[in-house]
Amino acid sequence: MKAQAETKPYDTINVTPMLDLAYVLLVIFIIMTTASVQGLKINLPKPSNKPSTVQKEVRIIQILPNGSLLLNGAPITLPELNTRLSLAVAKDPQAPIMIKGDPQAQYEKVMEIVDMAADLRISNVGLVTARIGT
């Protein structure tokens, strides 16, 4: 048996162990970040076999592409909307509202309305994702 006489340095580096470690760290990072992310708290209604016989007036708030607001089809300003919604909540604490933001509208306007509903403690808020009236 002949011993290796050459003592040339390696001209390549074996990167497989380094890649294995990188993949393990990546998986750990993904698992830890997804486990720490909390979503929105949503109070879902309890299922019931009885149909609801109470009809409530639904207020539909539309946000147009230019940022203007409509309440049930009528133009309204943000302070007027706040006043009208607070009066509606004073009459009926379970007053439902629906928010429909135009796809071209700024998302910030939609969040202003959602924040306003939260400030007024309106618990029955819906987001319209389809065309109204169809």
Protein backbone atom coordinates (compact mmCIF):
# COMPACT_ATOMS: atom_id res chain seq x y z
CA MET A 1 0.00 0.00 0.00
CA LYS A 2 1.43 3.27 -1.07
CA ALA A 3 0.97 6.34 1.10
CA GLN A 4 -0.10 9.53 -0.54
CA ALA A 5 3.02 11.49 -1.27
CA GLU A 6 1.40 14.59 -2.60
CA THR A 7 0.43 17.26 -0.12
CA LYS A 8 -1.35 19.56 -2.55
CA PRO A 9 -4.06 21.68 -0.99
CA TYR A 10 -7.64 21.06 -2.02
CA ASP A 11 -8.78 23.35 -4.79
CA THR A 12 -12.50 22.86 -4.01
CA ILE A 13 -14.57 23.26 -0.88
CA ASN A 14 -17.29 20.79 0.02
CA VAL A 15 -20.32 23.07 0.52
CA THR A 16 -22.87 20.32 1.22
CA PRO A 17 -22.64 20.55 5.02
CA MET A 18 -22.88 24.33 4.85
CA LEU A 19 -26.01 24.11 2.66
CA ASP A 20 -27.57 21.56 5.00
CA LEU A 21 -27.06 23.93 7.90
CA ALA A 22 -28.47 26.86 5.90
CA TYR A 23 -31.62 24.89 5.00
CA VAL A 24 -32.14 23.83 8.62
CA LEU A 25 -31.77 27.43 9.80
CA LEU A 26 -34.19 28.59 7.08
CA VAL A 27 -36.82 26.04 8.15
CA ILE A 28 -36.42 27.02 11.81
CA PHE A 29 -36.74 30.71 10.90
CA ILE A 30 -39.92 30.10 8.87
CA ILE A 31 -41.51 28.03 11.63
CA MET A 32 -40.67 30.54 14.35
CA THR A 33 -41.90 33.59 12.41
CA THR A 34 -45.20 31.99 11.38
CA ALA A 35 -45.82 30.79 14.94
CA SER A 36 -45.32 34.27 16.37
CA VAL A 37 -47.65 36.11 13.94
CA GLN A 38 -51.07 36.81 15.43
CA GLY A 39 -54.14 37.47 13.29
CA LEU A 40 -57.18 39.59 13.90
CA LYS A 41 -59.56 38.55 16.65
CA ILE A 42 -62.93 37.81 15.10
CA ASN A 43 -66.10 37.13 17.05
CA LEU A 44 -68.00 34.67 14.89
CA PRO A 45 -71.71 34.22 15.49
CA LYS A 46 -72.86 31.04 17.17
CA PRO A 47 -74.73 28.63 14.88
CA SER A 48 -78.47 28.44 15.42
CA ASN A 49 -81.25 26.34 13.95
CA LYS A 50 -83.76 29.19 14.25
CA PRO A 51 -83.86 31.72 11.42
CA SER A 52 -83.59 35.32 12.51
CA THR A 53 -86.90 37.14 12.37
CA VAL A 54 -85.45 40.54 13.26
CA GLN A 55 -84.73 42.75 10.27
CA LYS A 56 -82.10 45.40 10.93
CA GLU A 57 -81.33 48.37 8.73
CA VAL A 58 -77.98 47.77 7.09
CA ARG A 59 -75.92 50.87 6.43
CA ILE A 60 -73.71 50.51 3.36
CA ILE A 61 -70.65 52.76 3.29
CA GLN A 62 -69.00 53.04 -0.11
CA ILE A 63 -65.57 54.52 -0.71
CA LEU A 64 -65.23 55.89 -4.24
CA PRO A 65 -61.93 56.01 -6.18
CA ASN A 66 -61.47 59.72 -5.41
CA GLY A 67 -61.85 59.05 -1.66
CA SER A 68 -65.36 60.46 -1.26
CA LEU A 69 -67.89 58.52 0.81
CA LEU A 70 -71.45 57.37 0.20
CA LEU A 71 -73.82 56.22 2.94
CA ASN A 72 -76.60 54.12 1.41
CA GLY A 73 -75.93 55.87 -1.91
CA ALA A 74 -75.98 59.45 -0.59
CA PRO A 75 -72.76 61.54 -0.43
CA ILE A 76 -71.48 62.15 3.09
CA THR A 77 -68.36 63.53 4.77
CA LEU A 78 -66.32 61.66 7.35
CA PRO A 79 -67.49 63.78 10.34
CA GLU A 80 -71.12 63.45 9.23
CA LEU A 81 -70.66 59.69 8.91
CA ASN A 82 -69.24 59.54 12.42
CA THR A 83 -72.27 61.42 13.76
CA ARG A 84 -74.79 59.29 11.84
CA LEU A 85 -73.17 56.04 12.92
CA SER A 86 -72.99 57.10 16.57
CA LEU A 87 -76.73 57.96 16.46
CA ALA A 88 -77.47 54.57 14.87
CA VAL A 89 -75.49 52.77 17.58
CA ALA A 90 -77.33 54.76 20.26
CA LYS A 91 -80.63 53.45 18.84
CA ASP A 92 -79.44 49.89 18.18
CA PRO A 93 -76.09 48.63 19.56
CA GLN A 94 -76.20 45.73 17.08
CA ALA A 95 -76.63 48.02 14.04
CA PRO A 96 -74.84 46.36 11.09
CA ILE A 97 -72.69 48.26 8.63
CA MET A 98 -71.14 47.11 5.36
CA ILE A 99 -68.01 48.72 3.94
CA LYS A 100 -67.32 48.59 0.21
CA GLY A 101 -64.06 50.05 -0.98
CA ASP A 102 -63.62 50.64 -4.68
CA PRO A 103 -60.61 48.73 -6.08
CA GLN A 104 -59.11 52.06 -7.19
CA ALA A 105 -59.62 53.72 -3.77
CA GLN A 106 -56.83 54.13 -1.25
CA TYR A 107 -56.85 51.33 1.34
CA GLU A 108 -56.19 53.96 4.01
CA LYS A 109 -59.77 55.26 3.58
CA VAL A 110 -61.18 51.77 4.16
CA MET A 111 -59.12 51.45 7.33
CA GLU A 112 -60.34 54.86 8.54
CA ILE A 113 -63.92 53.55 8.35
CA VAL A 114 -62.99 50.28 10.06
CA ASP A 115 -61.20 52.22 12.83
CA MET A 116 -64.21 54.51 13.19
CA ALA A 117 -66.48 51.48 13.59
CA ALA A 118 -64.14 50.08 16.22
CA ASP A 119 -64.08 53.41 18.09
CA LEU A 120 -67.90 53.50 18.06
CA ARG A 121 -67.93 49.89 19.27
CA ILE A 122 -69.85 48.66 16.24
CA SER A 123 -69.44 44.90 16.40
CA ASN A 124 -71.40 43.96 13.29
CA VAL A 125 -69.09 45.13 10.47
CA GLY A 126 -68.87 43.48 7.07
CA LEU A 127 -66.64 44.05 4.07
CA VAL A 128 -68.34 43.84 0.67
CA THR A 129 -66.28 41.86 -1.81
CA ALA A 130 -68.77 41.66 -4.69
CA ARG A 131 -70.95 44.05 -6.63
CA ILE A 132 -73.81 45.48 -4.56
CA GLY A 133 -77.24 44.63 -5.86
CA THR A 134 -76.39 41.46 -7.81
